[in-house]
Short mmCIF file of C-alpha atoms in Angstrom, two decimals:
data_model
loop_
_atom_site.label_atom_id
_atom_site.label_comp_id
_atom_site.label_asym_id
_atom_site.label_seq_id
_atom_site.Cartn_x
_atom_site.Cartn_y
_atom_site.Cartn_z
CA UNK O 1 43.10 111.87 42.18
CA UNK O 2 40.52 111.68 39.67
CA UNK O 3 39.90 109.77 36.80
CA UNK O 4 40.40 112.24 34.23
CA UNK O 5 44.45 111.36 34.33
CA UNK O 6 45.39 109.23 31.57
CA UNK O 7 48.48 107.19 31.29
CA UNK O 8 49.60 105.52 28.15
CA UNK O 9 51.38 102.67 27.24
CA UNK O 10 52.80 102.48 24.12
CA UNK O 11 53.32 98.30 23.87
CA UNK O 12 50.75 95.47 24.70
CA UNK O 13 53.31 92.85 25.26
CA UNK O 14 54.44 91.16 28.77
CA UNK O 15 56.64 94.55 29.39
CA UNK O 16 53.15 96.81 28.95
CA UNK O 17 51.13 94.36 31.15
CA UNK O 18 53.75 94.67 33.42
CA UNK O 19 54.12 97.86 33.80
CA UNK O 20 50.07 97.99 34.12
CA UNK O 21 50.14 95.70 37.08
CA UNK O 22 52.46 97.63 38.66
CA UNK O 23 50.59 100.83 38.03
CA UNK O 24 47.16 99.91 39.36
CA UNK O 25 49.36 97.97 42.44
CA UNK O 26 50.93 101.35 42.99
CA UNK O 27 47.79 103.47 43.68
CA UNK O 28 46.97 104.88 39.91
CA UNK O 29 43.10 104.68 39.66
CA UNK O 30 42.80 107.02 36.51
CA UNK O 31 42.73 105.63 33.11
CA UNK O 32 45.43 103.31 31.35
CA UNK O 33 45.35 102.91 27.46
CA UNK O 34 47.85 100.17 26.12
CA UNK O 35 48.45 100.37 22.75
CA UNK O 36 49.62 96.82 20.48
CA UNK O 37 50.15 96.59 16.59
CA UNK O 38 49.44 92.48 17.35
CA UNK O 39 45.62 91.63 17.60
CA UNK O 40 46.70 89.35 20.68
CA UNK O 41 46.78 90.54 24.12
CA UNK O 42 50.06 90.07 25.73
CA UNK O 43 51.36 86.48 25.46
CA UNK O 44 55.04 84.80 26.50
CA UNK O 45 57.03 84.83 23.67
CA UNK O 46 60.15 82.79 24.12
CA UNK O 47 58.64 79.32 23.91
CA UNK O 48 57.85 80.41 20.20
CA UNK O 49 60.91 79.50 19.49
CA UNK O 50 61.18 76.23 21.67
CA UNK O 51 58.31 74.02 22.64
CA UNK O 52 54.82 75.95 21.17
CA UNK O 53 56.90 75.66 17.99
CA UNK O 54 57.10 71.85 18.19
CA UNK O 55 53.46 71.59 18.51
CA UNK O 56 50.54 73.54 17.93
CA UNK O 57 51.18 77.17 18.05
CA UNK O 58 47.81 78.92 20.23
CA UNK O 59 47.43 82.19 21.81
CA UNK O 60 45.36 80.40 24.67
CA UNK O 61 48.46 78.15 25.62
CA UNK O 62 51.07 81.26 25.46
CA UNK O 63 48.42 83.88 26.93
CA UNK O 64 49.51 85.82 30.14
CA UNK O 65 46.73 85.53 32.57
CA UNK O 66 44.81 89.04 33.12
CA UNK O 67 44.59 89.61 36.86
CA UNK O 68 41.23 91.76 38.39
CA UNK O 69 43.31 94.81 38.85
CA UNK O 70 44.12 95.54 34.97
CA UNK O 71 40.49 94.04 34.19
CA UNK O 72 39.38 98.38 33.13
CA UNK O 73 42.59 98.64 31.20
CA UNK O 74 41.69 100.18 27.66
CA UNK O 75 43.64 97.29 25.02
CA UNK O 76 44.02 99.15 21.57
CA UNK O 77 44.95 95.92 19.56
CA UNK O 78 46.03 95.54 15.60
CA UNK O 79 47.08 99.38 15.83
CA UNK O 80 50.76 100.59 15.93
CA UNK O 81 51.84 103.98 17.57
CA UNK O 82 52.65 106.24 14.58
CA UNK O 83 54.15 109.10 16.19
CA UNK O 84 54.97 111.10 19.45
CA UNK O 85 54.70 114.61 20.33
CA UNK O 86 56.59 114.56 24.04
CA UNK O 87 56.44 118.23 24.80
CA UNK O 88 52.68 118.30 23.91
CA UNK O 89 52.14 114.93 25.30
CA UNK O 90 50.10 113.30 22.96
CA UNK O 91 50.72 109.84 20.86
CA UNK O 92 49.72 109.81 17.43
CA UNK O 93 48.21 105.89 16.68
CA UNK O 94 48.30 104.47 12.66
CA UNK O 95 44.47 105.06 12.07
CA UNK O 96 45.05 108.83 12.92
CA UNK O 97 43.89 108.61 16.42
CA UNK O 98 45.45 110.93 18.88
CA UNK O 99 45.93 110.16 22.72
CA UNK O 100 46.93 113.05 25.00
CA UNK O 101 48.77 111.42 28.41
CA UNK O 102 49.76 112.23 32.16
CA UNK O 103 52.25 109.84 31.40
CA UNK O 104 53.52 108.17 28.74
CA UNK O 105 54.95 104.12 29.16
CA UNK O 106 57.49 102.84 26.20
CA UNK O 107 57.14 99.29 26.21
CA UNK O 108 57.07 98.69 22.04
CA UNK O 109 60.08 96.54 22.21
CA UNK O 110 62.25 94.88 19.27
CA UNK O 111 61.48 93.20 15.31
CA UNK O 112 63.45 90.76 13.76
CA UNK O 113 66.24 92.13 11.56
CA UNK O 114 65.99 90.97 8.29
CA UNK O 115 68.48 90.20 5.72
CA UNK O 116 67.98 92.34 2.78
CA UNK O 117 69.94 90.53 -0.27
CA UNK O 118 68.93 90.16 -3.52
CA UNK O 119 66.67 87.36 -5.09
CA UNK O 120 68.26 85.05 -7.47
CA UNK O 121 66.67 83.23 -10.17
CA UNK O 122 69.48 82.10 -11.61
CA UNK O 123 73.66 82.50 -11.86
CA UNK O 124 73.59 86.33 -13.12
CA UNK O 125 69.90 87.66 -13.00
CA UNK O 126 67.99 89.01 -9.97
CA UNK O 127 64.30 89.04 -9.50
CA UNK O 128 62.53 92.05 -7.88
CA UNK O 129 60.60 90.70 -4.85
CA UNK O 130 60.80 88.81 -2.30
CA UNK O 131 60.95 84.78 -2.55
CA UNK O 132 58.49 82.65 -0.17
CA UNK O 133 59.83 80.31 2.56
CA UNK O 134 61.53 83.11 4.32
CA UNK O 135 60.65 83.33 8.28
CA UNK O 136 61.17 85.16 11.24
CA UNK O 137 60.20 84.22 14.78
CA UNK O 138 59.16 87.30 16.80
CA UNK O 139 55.17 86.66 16.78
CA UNK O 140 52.61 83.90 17.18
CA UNK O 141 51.78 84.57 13.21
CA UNK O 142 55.54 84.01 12.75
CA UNK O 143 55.80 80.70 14.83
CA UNK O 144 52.79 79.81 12.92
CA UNK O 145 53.64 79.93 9.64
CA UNK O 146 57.13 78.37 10.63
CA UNK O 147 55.67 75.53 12.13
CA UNK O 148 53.64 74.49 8.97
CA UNK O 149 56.78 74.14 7.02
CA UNK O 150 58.76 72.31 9.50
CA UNK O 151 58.20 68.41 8.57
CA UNK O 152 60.64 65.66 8.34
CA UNK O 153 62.88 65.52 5.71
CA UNK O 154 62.42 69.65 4.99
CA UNK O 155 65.55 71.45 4.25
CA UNK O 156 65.77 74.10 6.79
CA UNK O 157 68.49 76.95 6.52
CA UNK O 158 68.94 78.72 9.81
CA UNK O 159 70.84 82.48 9.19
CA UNK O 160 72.06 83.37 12.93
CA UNK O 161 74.32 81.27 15.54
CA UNK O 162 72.57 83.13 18.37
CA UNK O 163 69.98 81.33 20.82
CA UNK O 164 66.92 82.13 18.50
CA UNK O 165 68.80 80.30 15.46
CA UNK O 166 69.94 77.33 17.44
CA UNK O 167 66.57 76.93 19.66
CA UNK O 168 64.70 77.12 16.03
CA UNK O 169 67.96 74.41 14.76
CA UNK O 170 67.07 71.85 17.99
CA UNK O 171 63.57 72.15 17.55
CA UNK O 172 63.57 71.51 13.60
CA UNK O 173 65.77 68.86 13.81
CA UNK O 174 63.19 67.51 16.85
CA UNK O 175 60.58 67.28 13.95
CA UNK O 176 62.64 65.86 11.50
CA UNK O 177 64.00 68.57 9.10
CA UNK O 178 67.74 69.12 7.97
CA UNK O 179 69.44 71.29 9.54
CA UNK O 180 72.22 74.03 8.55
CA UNK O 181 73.46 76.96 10.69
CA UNK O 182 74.88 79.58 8.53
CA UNK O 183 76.65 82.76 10.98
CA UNK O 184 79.70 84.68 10.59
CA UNK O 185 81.25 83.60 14.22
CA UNK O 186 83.58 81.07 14.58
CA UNK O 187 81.19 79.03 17.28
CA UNK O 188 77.80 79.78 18.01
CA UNK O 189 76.45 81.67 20.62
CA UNK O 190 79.77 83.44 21.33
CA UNK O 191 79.29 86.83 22.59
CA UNK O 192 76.83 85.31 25.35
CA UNK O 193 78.88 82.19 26.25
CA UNK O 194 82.54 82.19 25.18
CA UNK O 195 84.28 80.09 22.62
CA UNK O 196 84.62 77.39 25.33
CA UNK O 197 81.10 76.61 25.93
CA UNK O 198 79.71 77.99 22.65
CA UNK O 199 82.02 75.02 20.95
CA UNK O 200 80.72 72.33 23.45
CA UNK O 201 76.86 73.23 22.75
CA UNK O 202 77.96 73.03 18.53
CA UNK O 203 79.62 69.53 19.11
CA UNK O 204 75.91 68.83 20.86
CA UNK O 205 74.33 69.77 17.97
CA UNK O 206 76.03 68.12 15.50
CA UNK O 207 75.55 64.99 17.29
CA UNK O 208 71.95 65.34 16.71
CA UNK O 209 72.83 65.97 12.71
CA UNK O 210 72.76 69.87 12.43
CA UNK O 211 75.72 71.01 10.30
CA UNK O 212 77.04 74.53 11.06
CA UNK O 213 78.72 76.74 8.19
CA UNK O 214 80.52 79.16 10.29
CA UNK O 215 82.93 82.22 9.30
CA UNK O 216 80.63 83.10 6.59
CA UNK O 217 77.50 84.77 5.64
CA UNK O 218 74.37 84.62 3.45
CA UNK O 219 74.82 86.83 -0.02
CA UNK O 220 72.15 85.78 -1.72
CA UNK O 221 68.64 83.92 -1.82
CA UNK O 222 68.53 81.44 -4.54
CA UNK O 223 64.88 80.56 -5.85
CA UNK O 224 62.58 79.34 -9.00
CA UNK O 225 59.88 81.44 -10.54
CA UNK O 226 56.38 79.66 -9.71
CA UNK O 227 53.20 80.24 -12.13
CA UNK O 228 51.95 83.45 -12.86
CA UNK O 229 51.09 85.82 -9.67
CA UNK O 230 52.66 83.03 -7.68
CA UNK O 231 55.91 84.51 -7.46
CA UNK O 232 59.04 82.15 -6.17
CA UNK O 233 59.88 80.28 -3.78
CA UNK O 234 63.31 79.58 -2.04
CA UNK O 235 65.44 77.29 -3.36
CA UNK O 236 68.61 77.79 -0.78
CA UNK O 237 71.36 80.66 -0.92
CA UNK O 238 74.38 81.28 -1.60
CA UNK O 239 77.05 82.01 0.99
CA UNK O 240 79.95 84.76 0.63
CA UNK O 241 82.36 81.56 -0.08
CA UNK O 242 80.88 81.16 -3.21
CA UNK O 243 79.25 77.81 -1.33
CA UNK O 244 75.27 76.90 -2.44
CA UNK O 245 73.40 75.47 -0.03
CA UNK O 246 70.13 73.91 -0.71
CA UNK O 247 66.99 74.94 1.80
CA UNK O 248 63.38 74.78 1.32
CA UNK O 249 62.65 76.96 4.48
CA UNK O 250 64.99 79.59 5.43
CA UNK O 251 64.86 81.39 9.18
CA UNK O 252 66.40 84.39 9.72
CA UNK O 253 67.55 85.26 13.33
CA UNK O 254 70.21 87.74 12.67
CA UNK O 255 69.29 90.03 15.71
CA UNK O 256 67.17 92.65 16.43
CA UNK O 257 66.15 96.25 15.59
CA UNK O 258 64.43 98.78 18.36
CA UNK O 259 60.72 99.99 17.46
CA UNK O 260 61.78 103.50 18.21
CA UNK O 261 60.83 105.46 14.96
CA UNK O 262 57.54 106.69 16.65
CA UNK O 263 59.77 108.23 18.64
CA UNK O 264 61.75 110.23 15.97
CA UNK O 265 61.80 114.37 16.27
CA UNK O 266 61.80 114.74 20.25
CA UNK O 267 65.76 115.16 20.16
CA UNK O 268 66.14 111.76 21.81
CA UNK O 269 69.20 109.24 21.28
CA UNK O 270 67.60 106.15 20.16
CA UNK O 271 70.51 104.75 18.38
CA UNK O 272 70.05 101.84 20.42
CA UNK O 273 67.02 101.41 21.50
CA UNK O 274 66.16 104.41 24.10
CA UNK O 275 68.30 105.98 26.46
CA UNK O 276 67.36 106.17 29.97
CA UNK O 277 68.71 107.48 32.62
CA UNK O 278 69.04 105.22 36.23
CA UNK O 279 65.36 105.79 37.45
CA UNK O 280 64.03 104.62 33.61
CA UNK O 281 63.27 108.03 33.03
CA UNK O 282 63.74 108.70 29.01
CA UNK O 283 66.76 111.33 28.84
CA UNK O 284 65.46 112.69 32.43
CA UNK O 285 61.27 113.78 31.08
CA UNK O 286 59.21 113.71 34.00
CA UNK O 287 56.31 111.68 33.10
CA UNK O 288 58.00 109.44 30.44
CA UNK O 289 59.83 106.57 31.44
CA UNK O 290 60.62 103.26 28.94
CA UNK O 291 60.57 99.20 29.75
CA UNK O 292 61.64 95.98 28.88
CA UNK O 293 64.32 95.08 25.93
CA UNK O 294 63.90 98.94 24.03
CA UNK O 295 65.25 100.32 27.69
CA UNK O 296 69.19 101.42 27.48
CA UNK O 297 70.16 102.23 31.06
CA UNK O 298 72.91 102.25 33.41
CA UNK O 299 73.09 99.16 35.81
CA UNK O 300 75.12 100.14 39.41
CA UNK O 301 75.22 96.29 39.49
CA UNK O 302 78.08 96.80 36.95
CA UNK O 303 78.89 99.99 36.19
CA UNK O 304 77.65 103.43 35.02
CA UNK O 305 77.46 102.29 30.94
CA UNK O 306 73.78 102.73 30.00
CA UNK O 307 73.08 99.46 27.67
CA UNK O 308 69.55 97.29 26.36
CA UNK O 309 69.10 93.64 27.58
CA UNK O 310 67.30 91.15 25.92
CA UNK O 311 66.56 88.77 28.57
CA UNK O 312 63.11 87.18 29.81
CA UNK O 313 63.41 88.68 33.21
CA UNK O 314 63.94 91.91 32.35
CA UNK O 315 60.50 93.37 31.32
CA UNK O 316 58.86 92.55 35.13
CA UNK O 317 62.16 94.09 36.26
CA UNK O 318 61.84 97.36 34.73
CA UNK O 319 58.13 97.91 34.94
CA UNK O 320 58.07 97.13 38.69
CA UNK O 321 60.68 99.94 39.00
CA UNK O 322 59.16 102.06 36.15
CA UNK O 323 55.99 102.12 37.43
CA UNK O 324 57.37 103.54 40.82
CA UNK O 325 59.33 106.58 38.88
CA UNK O 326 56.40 107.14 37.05
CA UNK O 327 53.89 107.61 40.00
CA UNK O 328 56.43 109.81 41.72
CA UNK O 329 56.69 111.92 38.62
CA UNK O 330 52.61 112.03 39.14
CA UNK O 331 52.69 112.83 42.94
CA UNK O 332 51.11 109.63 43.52
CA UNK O 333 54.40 107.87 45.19
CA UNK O 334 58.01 108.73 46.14
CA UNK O 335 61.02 107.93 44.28
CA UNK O 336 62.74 104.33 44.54
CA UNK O 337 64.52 104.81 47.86
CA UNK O 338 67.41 101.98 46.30
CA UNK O 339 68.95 102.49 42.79
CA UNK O 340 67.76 100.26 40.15
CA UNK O 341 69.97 97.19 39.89
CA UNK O 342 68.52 94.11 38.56
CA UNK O 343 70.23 90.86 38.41
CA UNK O 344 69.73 89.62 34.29
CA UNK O 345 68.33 86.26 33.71
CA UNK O 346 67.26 83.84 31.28
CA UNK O 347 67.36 80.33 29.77
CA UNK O 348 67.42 78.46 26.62
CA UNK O 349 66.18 74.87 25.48
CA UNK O 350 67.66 73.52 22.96
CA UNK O 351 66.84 69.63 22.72
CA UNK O 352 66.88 68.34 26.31
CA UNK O 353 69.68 70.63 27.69
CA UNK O 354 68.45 73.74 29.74
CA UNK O 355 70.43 76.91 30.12
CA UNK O 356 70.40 79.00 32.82
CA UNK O 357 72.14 82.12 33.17
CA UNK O 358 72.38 85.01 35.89
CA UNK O 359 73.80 87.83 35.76
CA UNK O 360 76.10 89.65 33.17
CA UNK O 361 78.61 86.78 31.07
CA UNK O 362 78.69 88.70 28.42
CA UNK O 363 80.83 91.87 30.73
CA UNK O 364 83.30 88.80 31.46
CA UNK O 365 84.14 87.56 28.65
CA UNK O 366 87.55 87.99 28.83
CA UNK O 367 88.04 85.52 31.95
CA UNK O 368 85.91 82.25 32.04
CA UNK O 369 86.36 79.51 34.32
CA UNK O 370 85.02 76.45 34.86
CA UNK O 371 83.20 76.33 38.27
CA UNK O 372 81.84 73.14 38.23
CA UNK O 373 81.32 69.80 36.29
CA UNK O 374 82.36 69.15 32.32
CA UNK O 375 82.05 71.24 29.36
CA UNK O 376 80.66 68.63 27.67
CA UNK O 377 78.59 67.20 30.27
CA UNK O 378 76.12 69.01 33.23
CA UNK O 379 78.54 72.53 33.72
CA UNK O 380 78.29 75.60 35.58
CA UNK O 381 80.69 78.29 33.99
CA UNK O 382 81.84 81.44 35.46
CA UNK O 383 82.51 84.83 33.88
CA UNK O 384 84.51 87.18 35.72
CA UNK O 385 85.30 90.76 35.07
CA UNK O 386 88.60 92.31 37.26
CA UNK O 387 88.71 89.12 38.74
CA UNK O 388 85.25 89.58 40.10
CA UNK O 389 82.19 87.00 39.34
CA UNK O 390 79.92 89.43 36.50
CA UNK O 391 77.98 86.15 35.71
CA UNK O 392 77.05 82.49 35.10
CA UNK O 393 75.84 80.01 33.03
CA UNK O 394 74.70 76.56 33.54
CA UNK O 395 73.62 73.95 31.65
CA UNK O 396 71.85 71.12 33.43
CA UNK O 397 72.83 71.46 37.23
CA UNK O 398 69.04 72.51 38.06
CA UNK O 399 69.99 71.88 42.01
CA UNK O 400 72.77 74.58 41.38
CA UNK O 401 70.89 77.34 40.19
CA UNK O 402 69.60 79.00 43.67
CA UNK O 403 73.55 78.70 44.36
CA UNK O 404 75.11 80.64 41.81
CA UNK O 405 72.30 82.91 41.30
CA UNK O 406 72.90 84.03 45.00
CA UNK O 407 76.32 83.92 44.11
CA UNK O 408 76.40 86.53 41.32
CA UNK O 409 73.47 88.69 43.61
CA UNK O 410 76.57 88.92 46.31
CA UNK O 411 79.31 89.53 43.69
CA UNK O 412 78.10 92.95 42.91
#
């Protein structure tokens, strides 16, 4: 083959380097162009939320390392993919550059969704504009400018019961700050754990002082205008109850939106995130496939429903199988002889608990057992769809975890 071949990759984060490896691993010696509206080159993001936030937040400590065979990989850094022409093959970048591709890798992931309310001043007046004091963690700017305002005695104001919010709660309440959790579920962390566990893990963090208003949302920002060209800065919010709660730093972590409006005119569905179908194939186009968290497709594991997962594990998963669809699309490989089927993972630190889950708990979470231990100690909880084991989760019970995992491998 020669060199003249071009695949892009639209994403330089760990799904994009993945895919990458996988590529050059697979036989593709033409050239690869990964595109990235961050300045950094790919870098782990969950500990943004957990340890790099409790300390000093540095692309060299987060940094994937490079291996030789992406070494001649083309990095287009600080510049977003504008557009897509699919038939035509070409990417359209935000500084008007336009790449034509053999094939075309979607790896441009998720945002933070952000809570668009309106800006009080006062009781009864708005103020165009946003207030300062108002974060996000998705980025190592993000974590950044987080950190600086997280300092004992701060009053921090956490929108979003999810892991994100209560990782951000633990660590802020690690450095000192007060702590409120503000989320319309009735326990946190609910869809992912069940009300059992997901009322053990608030008791945990109430021990350590964070206060949860739950059943309720965020209405409004309340802040005080600053000097001239300064504008405001947040003074706390106030809740659909009518409740005011003070905060000096607010977080947002209200869940994600899919950075699929490049993608807009090719008569996709990208209502959530894009639909694949089970080779990671976008809608079937030869030459096209997607990766990582922005990837909707059907797991066999389970069943036939085509759905997005958000876990840490799941960019390597679906670049190593990507890649292979990909090259096969390019006569450079044959298609995966095994449908794709990965097993989910991930974990969460919050203070000095670790979770660990495998598989699917959310798919079970109509039946959930205790398999082992305490709810409020070291516990290993099972989720079962049909009677069958769909997942686990365990918190503490390291020794455990080779265990169930193999468990909920042989379950499907």
């Amino acid at each position: 083959m020669g060199t003249t071949r071009r695949i892009v990759i639209a994403g330089a984060s760990m799904g994009g380097l993945r895919a990458a490896e996988r590529l050059r691993a697979g036989g593709f010696t033409g050239e690869i162009v990964a595109i990235g509206d961050e300045p950094h080159l790919p870098y782990n993001r969950p500990p943004l939320s957990k340890e790099a936030l409790a300390t000093e937040v540095t692309h060299e400590a987060l940094a994937f390392r490079l291996r030789p065979a992406v070494a001649d990989v083309a990095w287009r850094l600080g510049v977003r993919v504008a557009g897509a022409d699919l038939d035509a093959r070409a990417v359209r970048l935000g500084d008007g550059t336009e790449l034509t591709y053999d094939g075309l890798v979607v790896a441009t992931g998720m945002r933070p969704r952000r809570l668009h309310l309106a800006d009080s001043t006062r009781p009864g007046q708005t103020r165009p504009g946003p207030v300062t004091g108002r974060h996000v963690v998705r980025t190592i700017e993000d974590a950044r400018a987080l950190r600086a305002e997280l300092r004992p005695g701060a009053n921090v104001l956490v929108a979003g019961a999810g892991f994100i919010g209560c990782e951000v709660a633990a660590t802020a309440r690690t450095l000192g700050a007060s702590v409120t959790v503000v989320a319309p579920e009735d326990v946190p962390m609910l869809r992912p754990l069940g009300p059992g566990l997901g009322a053990a893990l608030r008791r945990r963090h109430e021990e350590r002082g964070v206060a949860f208003l739950l059943g309720r949302t965020i209405a409004a920002f309340l802040g005080e205008t600053g000097r001239a060209g300064e504008g405001s800065r947040v003074t706390g919010a106030e809740l659909s109850d009518g409740t005011r709660v003070a905060a000096d730093v607010v977080v947002e972590a209200v869940g994600s939106v899919a950075n699929t409006e490049w993608l807009a005119g090719n008569g996709l569905d990208l209502s959530d995130g894009v639909l694949c179908d089970d080779a990671l194939r976008v809608e079937g186009r030869r030459g096209v496939v997607a990766v990582g968290d922005i990837a909707r497709f059907p797991n066999p594991r389970y069943d036939e429903v085509p759905r997005r997962v958000e876990h840490w594990s799941i960019p390597t998963d679906t670049a190593r199988h990507a890649a292979i669809t990909l090259l096969a699309d390019l006569g450079l490989a044959e298609p995966a002889a095994t449908p794709f089927a990965p097993l989910p993972t991930f974990w969460s630190d919050q203070y000095e608990l670790r979770l660990q889950s495998f598989g699917a708990p959310a798919l079970g979470g109509s039946d959930i057992r205790v398999l082992e231990g305490d709810l409020d100690g070291e516990v290993v909880v099972g989720y079962h769809r049909d009677g069958e084991l769909v997942g686990v989760v365990l918190v503490g019970m390291p020794s455990a975890a080779a265990r169930y995992r193999a468990a909920c491998s042989a379950a499907a």
